[in-house]
XYZ file of C-alpha atoms in Angstrom:
696
model
C -128.512 109.120 136.698
C -131.358 111.311 138.006
C -133.414 109.876 140.880
C -137.040 110.880 141.769
C -138.913 110.509 145.044
C -142.271 109.773 143.433
C -142.972 106.226 142.268
C -145.362 107.287 139.553
C -143.203 109.977 137.993
C -141.161 109.582 134.837
C -137.628 108.352 135.527
C -138.517 106.614 138.816
C -135.739 104.251 139.875
C -137.871 101.136 140.030
C -138.247 98.230 137.640
C -141.547 97.155 136.115
C -142.397 95.055 139.157
C -141.866 98.067 141.378
C -139.630 96.089 143.754
C -135.993 96.578 142.661
C -134.285 99.835 141.677
C -132.477 99.841 138.364
C -129.381 101.037 140.222
C -129.265 97.811 142.208
C -129.947 95.832 139.064
C -126.775 97.325 137.636
C -124.864 96.614 140.846
C -125.961 92.967 140.902
C -125.208 92.517 137.210
C -121.776 94.073 137.667
C -121.052 91.764 140.611
C -122.044 88.684 138.629
C -119.829 89.690 135.720
C -116.854 90.290 137.987
C -117.485 87.259 140.197
C -114.453 85.324 139.031
C -111.970 88.187 139.603
C -113.491 88.878 143.012
C -113.223 85.212 143.898
C -109.556 85.290 142.971
C -109.118 88.354 145.170
C -110.616 86.404 148.096
C -108.304 83.460 147.357
C -105.306 85.785 147.299
C -106.297 87.303 150.645
C -106.866 83.889 152.249
C -103.523 82.549 150.995
C -101.619 85.582 152.303
C -103.473 85.498 155.629
C -102.822 81.795 156.190
C -99.127 82.202 155.329
C -98.771 85.146 157.723
C -100.604 83.278 160.486
C -98.279 80.282 160.231
C -95.177 82.497 160.060
C -96.302 84.548 163.088
C -97.130 81.369 164.996
C -93.626 80.024 164.299
C -92.214 83.450 165.304
C -90.105 83.785 162.165
C -87.993 86.911 161.890
C -89.315 88.135 158.535
C -92.793 86.669 158.362
C -93.643 88.961 155.462
C -91.619 86.734 153.096
C -94.149 83.955 153.699
C -97.032 86.252 152.816
C -95.118 87.674 149.864
C -94.434 84.187 148.487
C -98.107 83.304 148.815
C -99.026 86.456 146.905
C -96.462 85.778 144.187
C -97.573 82.203 143.419
C -101.271 83.110 143.387
C -102.446 83.383 139.783
C -106.005 83.444 138.409
C -105.614 79.898 137.024
C -104.946 76.919 139.276
C -102.549 75.126 136.936
C -100.405 78.229 136.475
C -100.288 78.766 140.246
C -99.311 75.176 141.019
C -96.690 75.118 138.268
C -95.264 78.426 139.459
C -95.247 77.204 143.075
C -93.376 74.056 142.160
C -90.634 75.895 140.277
C -90.458 78.572 142.967
C -89.719 75.869 145.544
C -86.993 74.396 143.345
C -85.484 77.779 142.471
C -85.487 78.869 146.101
C -83.538 75.832 147.241
C -81.014 76.164 144.402
C -80.537 79.872 145.127
C -80.068 79.237 148.848
C -77.560 76.466 148.165
C -75.684 78.743 145.744
C -75.342 81.595 148.242
C -74.130 79.213 150.953
C -71.532 77.849 148.515
C -70.377 81.326 147.480
C -69.953 82.321 151.114
C -67.875 79.213 151.736
C -65.622 80.048 148.775
C -65.186 83.716 149.792
C -65.478 83.779 153.604
C -63.390 86.945 154.089
C -63.369 88.401 150.573
C -66.186 90.878 150.058
C -65.101 91.791 146.531
C -64.881 88.182 145.396
C -68.209 87.407 147.031
C -70.022 90.299 145.341
C -68.432 89.538 141.966
C -69.428 85.879 142.181
C -72.944 86.877 143.254
C -73.171 89.106 140.184
C -71.978 86.258 137.959
C -74.579 83.966 139.513
C -77.315 86.501 138.773
C -76.207 86.826 135.154
C -76.073 83.032 134.778
C -79.624 82.741 136.082
C -80.752 85.481 133.685
C -79.177 83.479 130.853
C -80.968 80.272 131.913
C -84.248 82.126 132.413
C -84.026 83.270 128.788
C -83.110 79.846 127.437
C -85.826 77.984 129.324
C -89.560 78.437 128.749
C -92.595 79.305 130.832
C -92.374 78.438 134.538
C -89.068 76.586 134.257
C -87.643 79.971 133.225
C -89.241 81.456 136.351
C -87.505 78.779 138.459
C -84.157 79.802 137.012
C -84.897 83.453 137.784
C -85.854 82.473 141.355
C -82.497 80.815 141.850
C -80.871 84.117 140.935
C -82.797 86.553 143.049
C -83.199 84.236 146.053
C -79.436 84.345 146.328
C -79.611 88.151 146.148
C -82.272 88.295 148.880
C -80.267 86.126 151.286
C -77.041 87.933 150.424
C -78.676 91.281 151.194
C -79.557 90.069 154.683
C -76.072 88.623 155.195
C -74.143 91.654 153.990
C -75.973 94.081 156.247
C -75.893 97.814 155.729
C -72.337 98.208 154.464
C -71.528 95.027 152.618
C -69.645 93.019 155.231
C -70.082 89.248 155.553
C -71.560 88.438 158.951
C -71.001 84.649 159.019
C -74.645 83.711 159.554
C -75.386 82.640 156.007
C -76.457 79.052 156.704
C -79.159 79.978 159.219
C -80.275 82.868 157.026
C -80.665 80.474 154.089
C -82.641 77.980 156.182
C -84.876 80.738 157.513
C -85.580 82.312 154.113
C -86.278 78.976 152.467
C -88.616 78.065 155.325
C -90.494 81.356 155.064
C -90.828 81.074 151.302
C -91.904 77.447 151.384
C -94.532 78.232 154.031
C -96.037 80.840 151.723
C -95.980 78.453 148.768
C -97.596 75.603 150.687
C -100.286 77.853 152.187
C -101.119 79.314 148.793
C -101.261 75.815 147.298
C -103.650 74.623 149.997
C -105.981 77.578 149.539
C -105.973 77.400 145.744
C -106.352 73.626 145.551
C -109.179 73.734 148.064
C -111.144 76.474 146.290
C -110.420 75.885 142.589
C -110.768 72.627 140.651
C -108.894 73.936 137.615
C -109.862 74.149 133.955
C -106.572 74.073 132.048
C -107.037 70.589 130.451
C -110.481 71.482 129.162
C -109.296 74.867 127.837
C -106.259 73.287 126.187
C -108.318 70.498 124.625
C -110.799 73.032 123.252
C -108.042 75.180 121.710
C -106.073 72.212 120.380
C -109.204 70.731 118.816
C -110.129 74.082 117.302
C -106.670 74.636 115.750
C -106.509 71.031 114.492
C -109.981 71.172 112.949
C -109.135 74.495 111.291
C -105.994 72.993 109.758
C -107.954 69.933 108.581
C -110.915 71.856 107.139
C -108.753 74.401 105.298
C -106.444 71.702 103.965
C -109.291 69.527 102.674
C -110.938 72.611 101.179
C -107.750 73.150 99.182
C -107.869 69.535 97.988
C -111.491 70.013 96.952
C -110.703 73.306 95.168
C -107.042 73.020 94.042
C -107.208 76.310 92.156
C -107.167 78.046 95.569
C -103.803 76.510 96.533
C -101.920 79.754 95.949
C -104.162 81.669 98.356
C -103.652 79.534 101.481
C -100.351 81.006 102.647
C -101.878 83.659 104.916
C -104.091 81.069 106.616
C -101.085 78.826 107.272
C -99.111 81.690 108.845
C -101.949 82.469 111.246
C -102.335 78.787 112.135
C -98.590 78.521 112.838
C -98.907 81.423 115.261
C -101.873 79.776 116.976
C -100.090 76.432 117.294
C -97.040 78.084 118.886
C -99.314 80.007 121.277
C -100.513 76.703 122.819
C -97.212 76.184 124.628
C -97.913 78.276 127.783
C -101.304 76.601 128.221
C -99.615 73.190 127.998
C -97.333 74.196 130.866
C -100.361 75.339 132.861
C -102.087 72.014 132.195
C -99.088 70.107 133.524
C -99.540 71.961 136.815
C -103.084 70.643 137.270
C -102.764 66.967 136.389
C -100.049 64.532 137.434
C -101.387 62.035 134.895
C -100.945 64.466 132.018
C -97.588 65.623 133.381
C -96.330 62.021 133.322
C -97.269 61.756 129.630
C -96.216 65.335 128.747
C -94.107 64.288 125.684
C -97.377 63.344 123.984
C -98.482 66.984 124.096
C -95.179 68.183 122.654
C -95.530 65.608 119.894
C -99.001 66.981 119.191
C -97.601 70.497 118.716
C -94.720 69.237 116.567
C -97.163 67.122 114.572
C -99.288 70.147 113.720
C -96.204 72.129 112.634
C -95.054 69.240 110.419
C -98.589 68.994 109.022
C -98.451 72.689 108.119
C -95.088 72.093 106.426
C -96.625 69.239 104.409
C -99.553 71.469 103.472
C -97.060 74.084 102.228
C -95.305 71.490 100.036
C -98.608 70.346 98.519
C -99.716 73.925 97.915
C -96.449 74.757 96.107
C -96.749 71.644 93.923
C -100.385 72.303 93.012
C -99.465 75.803 91.856
C -96.958 74.292 89.360
C -99.343 71.668 87.947
C -101.731 72.250 85.100
C -105.391 72.641 86.020
C -106.414 69.217 84.722
C -103.603 67.322 86.443
C -104.218 69.243 89.655
C -107.921 68.398 89.742
C -107.377 64.734 88.871
C -104.720 64.254 91.519
C -106.693 66.038 94.218
C -109.812 63.982 93.462
C -107.891 60.703 93.659
C -106.419 61.719 97.024
C -109.831 62.730 98.328
C -111.297 59.347 97.302
C -108.663 57.541 99.387
C -110.109 59.045 102.572
C -112.729 57.005 104.436
C -116.105 58.728 103.983
C -116.514 59.280 107.696
C -113.091 60.873 107.988
C -113.576 63.106 104.951
C -116.871 64.484 106.280
C -115.368 65.212 109.686
C -112.208 66.796 108.330
C -114.217 69.017 105.989
C -116.300 70.337 108.870
C -114.873 73.234 110.940
C -116.765 71.863 113.957
C -114.250 70.724 116.597
C -116.800 68.704 118.563
C -115.882 65.253 117.133
C -112.199 65.955 117.805
C -112.978 66.137 121.527
C -115.729 63.532 121.755
C -113.977 60.781 119.782
C -110.264 61.531 119.357
C -109.101 57.892 119.282
C -111.690 56.924 116.683
C -110.765 59.876 114.487
C -107.085 59.129 114.983
C -107.627 55.556 113.771
C -109.302 56.873 110.618
C -106.405 59.276 110.009
C -103.923 56.415 110.355
C -105.890 54.288 107.891
C -106.061 57.116 105.352
C -102.357 57.895 105.771
C -101.474 54.244 105.200
C -103.700 54.096 102.104
C -102.000 57.170 100.687
C -98.521 55.889 101.459
C -99.261 52.651 99.585
C -101.260 54.163 96.722
C -99.760 53.447 93.255
C -98.597 56.570 91.442
C -97.923 57.226 87.794
C -96.104 60.516 88.165
C -93.645 61.994 90.692
C -96.028 64.887 91.327
C -98.849 62.565 92.330
C -96.466 60.531 94.501
C -95.426 63.722 96.254
C -99.059 64.758 96.806
C -99.844 61.347 98.296
C -96.811 61.310 100.586
C -97.269 64.854 101.851
C -100.996 64.331 102.440
C -100.047 61.259 104.476
C -97.625 63.510 106.388
C -100.429 65.975 107.103
C -102.665 63.160 108.351
C -99.829 61.829 110.537
C -99.503 65.291 112.109
C -103.240 65.451 112.727
C -103.050 61.951 114.225
C -100.402 63.184 116.680
C -102.696 66.069 117.636
C -105.581 63.621 118.163
C -103.313 61.505 120.348
C -102.722 64.583 122.519
C -106.464 65.243 122.633
C -107.061 61.639 123.755
C -104.710 62.276 126.663
C -106.402 65.556 127.608
C -110.018 64.310 127.507
C -109.218 60.925 129.055
C -110.428 58.800 126.152
C -110.976 55.251 127.538
C -109.147 53.766 124.544
C -106.046 55.640 125.814
C -103.474 57.543 123.770
C -100.467 55.877 122.280
C -97.375 56.040 124.476
C -94.638 58.448 123.449
C -91.292 57.163 122.249
C -89.747 60.608 122.299
C -86.335 61.092 123.849
C -85.805 64.175 125.954
C -83.472 66.497 124.058
C -82.906 70.170 124.877
C -82.559 72.437 121.836
C -81.463 76.057 122.166
C -83.074 78.123 119.393
C -80.584 81.010 119.708
C -77.900 81.792 122.291
C -77.548 85.511 121.518
C -80.701 86.865 123.275
C -79.762 84.903 126.399
C -76.203 86.232 126.310
C -77.471 89.804 125.914
C -79.758 89.389 128.931
C -76.957 87.828 130.961
C -74.643 90.709 130.088
C -77.260 93.269 131.050
C -77.884 91.519 134.373
C -74.147 91.420 135.139
C -73.630 95.124 134.399
C -76.805 96.278 136.162
C -76.297 94.251 139.357
C -72.611 95.176 139.420
C -73.304 98.896 139.092
C -75.982 98.711 141.810
C -73.527 96.988 144.151
C -70.797 99.503 143.345
C -73.132 102.418 144.073
C -74.171 100.844 147.352
C -70.610 100.208 148.538
C -69.307 103.597 147.355
C -72.057 105.630 148.996
C -72.403 103.401 152.104
C -76.155 103.710 151.704
C -77.775 101.821 154.616
C -80.603 100.631 152.372
C -78.297 99.839 149.444
C -78.550 96.078 149.961
C -82.326 96.293 149.591
C -82.016 98.396 146.438
C -79.541 95.917 144.970
C -81.878 93.036 145.790
C -84.829 94.606 143.965
C -82.611 95.565 141.055
C -81.617 91.914 140.779
C -85.236 90.757 140.991
C -86.465 92.972 138.166
C -83.493 92.601 135.819
C -83.510 88.778 136.121
C -87.249 88.082 136.140
C -88.144 90.402 133.265
C -85.176 89.507 131.055
C -87.018 86.748 129.099
C -89.847 89.120 128.075
C -87.564 90.509 125.308
C -89.557 93.193 123.419
C -91.730 93.970 126.431
C -88.895 94.109 128.970
C -88.666 97.884 129.275
C -92.418 98.460 129.304
C -92.892 95.637 131.824
C -90.148 97.067 134.044
C -91.739 100.533 133.942
C -95.135 99.076 134.900
C -93.477 97.041 137.639
C -91.832 100.174 139.023
C -95.085 102.123 138.870
C -96.945 99.307 140.639
C -94.247 99.164 143.323
C -94.512 102.922 143.872
C -98.280 102.662 144.262
C -97.892 99.791 146.716
C -95.457 101.972 148.712
C -98.079 104.713 148.975
C -100.707 102.200 150.074
C -98.313 100.600 152.574
C -97.505 103.999 154.103
C -101.198 104.860 154.514
C -102.019 101.517 156.125
C -98.889 101.366 158.297
C -99.182 104.823 159.840
C -102.919 105.571 159.638
C -104.643 102.219 160.123
C -102.476 99.602 161.831
C -101.712 101.661 164.990
C -105.443 101.384 165.779
C -105.512 97.615 165.261
C -104.580 95.468 168.274
C -105.387 91.907 167.182
C -104.491 89.512 164.409
C -108.156 89.333 163.409
C -108.243 93.076 162.884
C -104.994 92.918 160.933
C -106.427 90.251 158.633
C -109.502 92.401 157.994
C -107.213 95.268 157.006
C -105.392 92.915 154.647
C -108.751 91.971 153.118
C -109.471 95.611 152.323
C -106.229 95.677 150.344
C -105.752 92.252 148.769
C -109.325 91.472 147.683
C -109.718 94.481 145.347
C -106.093 94.302 144.211
C -106.489 90.609 143.448
C -109.711 91.239 141.547
C -107.960 93.842 139.389
C -104.914 91.581 139.005
C -107.200 88.898 137.508
C -107.988 91.196 134.585
C -105.443 90.293 131.865
C -104.858 93.849 130.692
C -104.253 95.049 134.285
C -102.104 92.201 135.606
C -98.790 93.838 134.649
C -99.272 96.725 137.070
C -101.398 95.121 139.794
C -99.141 92.078 140.200
C -96.326 94.189 141.732
C -98.938 96.089 143.766
C -99.928 92.760 145.317
C -96.473 91.189 145.590
C -94.416 94.132 146.871
C -96.904 95.358 149.471
C -95.822 93.131 152.374
C -92.043 93.724 152.008
C -92.823 97.433 152.218
C -95.279 97.041 155.099
C -92.993 94.680 157.051
C -95.636 93.038 159.311
C -94.198 91.352 162.405
C -95.319 89.991 165.797
C -94.011 93.173 167.357
C -94.859 95.964 164.946
C -92.678 99.052 164.771
C -93.786 102.339 163.255
C -90.535 104.053 162.297
C -91.171 106.541 159.449
C -87.486 107.001 158.690
C -86.868 103.287 158.315
C -89.997 102.816 156.210
C -89.246 105.632 153.794
C -85.620 104.564 153.404
C -86.711 101.017 152.571
C -89.487 102.201 150.261
C -87.078 104.486 148.453
C -84.576 101.658 148.096
C -87.140 99.236 146.664
C -88.614 101.732 144.214
C -85.152 103.003 143.230
C -83.942 99.451 142.653
C -86.906 98.737 140.370
C -86.415 102.021 138.561
C -82.720 101.388 137.988
C -83.519 97.967 136.525
C -86.074 99.602 134.221
C -83.419 102.114 133.145
C -81.052 99.249 132.316
C -83.603 97.828 129.889
C -83.724 101.233 128.229
C -79.965 101.695 128.023
C -79.225 98.056 127.116
C -82.342 97.027 125.191
C -83.222 93.503 124.175
C -82.797 92.393 120.596
C -85.655 93.507 118.367
C -88.218 90.995 117.112
C -87.138 91.497 113.514
C -83.476 90.918 114.302
C -84.244 87.787 116.325
C -86.430 86.431 113.521
C -83.655 86.998 110.972
C -81.133 85.267 113.231
C -83.430 82.281 113.645
C -83.822 82.056 109.888
C -80.041 82.188 109.392
C -79.504 79.588 112.102
C -82.154 77.342 110.516
C -80.395 77.677 107.162
C -77.062 76.842 108.809
C -78.673 73.706 110.286
C -80.091 72.792 106.894
C -76.655 73.097 105.301
C -75.148 70.916 108.011
C -77.756 68.258 107.261
C -76.970 68.507 103.542
C -73.247 68.256 104.258
C -73.379 65.289 106.663
C -74.738 61.931 105.424
C -74.958 60.611 109.010
C -77.240 63.327 110.424
C -79.938 62.060 112.809
C -83.371 62.917 111.484
C -85.191 63.205 114.824
C -82.487 65.463 116.304
C -82.269 67.926 113.414
C -85.999 68.137 112.777
C -86.564 68.707 116.490
C -83.943 71.440 116.414
C -85.619 73.179 113.483
C -89.047 72.861 115.101
C -87.613 74.579 118.189
C -86.418 77.478 116.037
C -89.828 77.686 114.373
C -91.557 77.753 117.758
C -89.179 80.529 118.918
C -90.151 82.907 116.095
C -91.431 86.132 117.675
C -95.140 86.818 117.405
C -94.235 89.958 115.440
C -92.372 87.964 112.764
C -93.336 88.896 109.216
C -95.308 86.451 107.039
C -92.308 86.032 104.708
C -90.120 85.038 107.654
C -92.624 82.388 108.755
C -92.922 81.162 105.169
C -89.156 80.775 104.858
C -88.869 78.908 108.142
C -91.603 76.449 107.119
C -89.934 76.065 103.707
C -86.674 75.178 105.476
C -88.540 72.563 107.507
C -90.092 71.109 104.341
C -86.695 70.916 102.610
C -85.065 69.281 105.621
C -87.761 66.593 105.812
C -87.439 66.037 102.044
C -83.641 65.712 102.331
C -83.862 62.968 104.919
C -86.474 61.069 102.901
C -84.500 61.518 99.678
C -81.305 60.261 101.301
C -83.093 57.172 102.591
C -84.729 56.249 99.282
C -81.644 57.110 97.191
C -79.541 54.848 99.411
C -82.004 51.968 98.994
C -81.958 52.473 95.203
C -78.161 52.594 95.010
C -78.155 56.236 93.900
C -76.560 57.751 96.999
C -73.391 58.769 95.149
C -75.413 60.676 92.542
C -77.370 62.524 95.261
C -74.410 63.839 97.252
C -73.169 66.412 94.673
C -76.608 68.058 94.777
C -76.627 68.218 98.569
C -73.056 69.478 98.726
C -73.969 72.267 96.289
C -76.941 73.116 98.474
C -74.664 73.199 101.525
C -72.478 75.785 99.781
C -75.456 78.041 99.055
C -75.616 77.226 95.337
C -79.225 76.266 94.954
C -79.244 76.550 91.140
C -76.395 74.046 90.900
C -78.120 71.815 93.452
C -81.348 71.797 91.439
C -79.410 70.983 88.254
C -77.790 68.002 89.981
C -81.194 66.910 91.302
C -82.662 67.034 87.792
C -79.897 64.763 86.510
C -80.624 62.408 89.391
C -84.314 62.568 88.470
C -83.463 61.423 84.945
C -81.530 58.461 86.320
C -84.418 57.568 88.617
C -86.851 57.809 85.698
C -84.713 55.264 83.825
C -85.301 52.625 86.519
C -89.027 53.298 86.756
C -89.684 50.248 84.539
C -88.341 47.942 87.267
C -91.462 46.801 89.188
C -89.436 46.177 92.347
C -88.030 49.687 92.481
C -90.671 51.805 90.799
C -92.374 52.777 94.060
C -89.200 54.027 95.768
C -88.078 55.737 92.575
C -91.358 57.654 92.345
C -91.060 58.661 96.009
C -87.504 59.906 95.513
C -88.537 61.862 92.428
C -91.383 63.413 94.411
C -88.982 64.616 97.110
C -86.776 66.127 94.389
C -89.811 68.104 93.251
C -90.475 69.222 96.836
C -86.932 70.598 97.168
C -87.029 72.221 93.733
C -90.379 73.910 94.445
C -89.158 75.290 97.775
C -85.927 76.592 96.207
C -87.844 78.216 93.359
C -90.142 79.950 95.844
C -87.403 81.120 98.266
C -84.197 81.099 96.211
C -82.882 84.307 97.771
C -83.147 82.771 101.246
C -81.532 79.443 100.370
C -78.678 81.197 98.546
C -77.986 83.708 101.308
C -74.467 83.449 102.721
C -74.973 84.890 106.207
C -72.520 83.300 108.613
C -73.186 83.743 112.305
C -70.540 83.601 114.949
C -72.901 81.895 117.376
C -74.553 78.767 115.981
């Protein structure tokens, strides 16, 4: 930009009022736009400063761990920070207890101790992969906290020094001080927004499902063109899970009722499965029958509900969730009790009621989030842990075992004085980044690059700036010059991957203490060890890569099919357990999964729901014995034979349709037969596939 000294000349740097230069306009505008990231940078600096002050005041040996912990738990969103802090506290205690126990088991056996420490790290990597969100982070913490304490205990050459209990107490104290200080700063300067953001996204996804579904009912000829929309909505529903975890960190009331939110997500996935079943049935019907059935279903909706479901506006979903939920329940009940002349119409009614029940569950979650005075319905859900697939976790555990073991072997063989530090950072990276699957290698490379940059910054500050600072106040101002801009850049989503390690690894490299030492040899040895440890972990992700997204998606599909065949084979299968298991596999589908893979998983869910309903109604009609050959054929991967058996059962059910006491259940059973037949016709290759996995 060219500046001129004359006010009246062309290009003068003044605005129309002649009082403010355009340059400063741009500066002010830029500051306003970046206000939130800058505010987070200030919060990060305050949290680190408070943690260091308390640690220095208590004269702890390694006060930098308090500041490091404060930097680690600081995230741009309050709920995420509080949730991360809580699981960091839990993981730290578990890791400290584990290392004390390992020392007690191997008091004079260095080899046994190191081997057991490696096994512990691999176990934590396995749990970090199996768990989700911040609970996975807690498992990772348990692994690398043990490595941190062990590194201090083993010293330079790997010998146990017998001071493990006090080391564990000291490290836990330092880490907890950092967590508590960060929590105080964040809670005092940020009121949180996770519940409002989650309610807005949940309402938006729910209203999109409702409006697109009702549009299909209004224009049934478009039923065959809704598959792409359903796949995108499935992805958006699954993406709500991390925000739910963040919301639990901000509100104890919501955390107490957290099963309601999981039921809301499951309800939307079941609603999408019901939509798929209806879409497949409408494609098979003639145009006249399709239009007549859709119109009759639409007329069963209360007028107020129909108008709100047709609108893509999510406002009513947030302003009146309990009222809208009541209307959905009424419409679902009307559809469930509506007389039907044909199995196809019975199926359309039942599946539309299923869609409305799923939307009702989502509205119940919205009522919890927005604090509707009429209160959400209490959850009756039992806590059950489902593992979508063991293989990715086992691969990550194996990589962690090999990587940590090789790092320890290199340290012991070379007698590298800083080898314990290198092994510690290898453990940190290989355990923490294991659950990121496809992004593990790229994330590890960015982490290593960020750590190297923080080493350069730490060297400049340690040897050029801090020797001239003689007070804690001056030290804190120096920290502000580093943490405020780094925190502001860390708050940018696309930059967090590299600036997070720049913020978190700075203090371990700097090593601030009450009595500062400026030993270049010690600093560069430690910096080399930390960067080398991160780099070796990154190399391990390259040499032992995670399973690809496509392979994991195919495994999940095969595992879902294996579950479906178990349900078909076993008459005593529990519906809530097996549907929950399949929903977990659906939620675990990688974001890169192909549309066909998502379609097959939803088809498997639809068939499983239909099987349970068909078993129940067939048993009440006394036709259970005639149903089992069809299900057994399905369990053996012979879908054509299964459909033939189902058609014979349909003929027997049609024969009892004249009985007024059993006509309703007979029509419902015949409708579920159609649902299974439609799904098999659409995905016969999948349902007939004979892939057998060793790990189920």
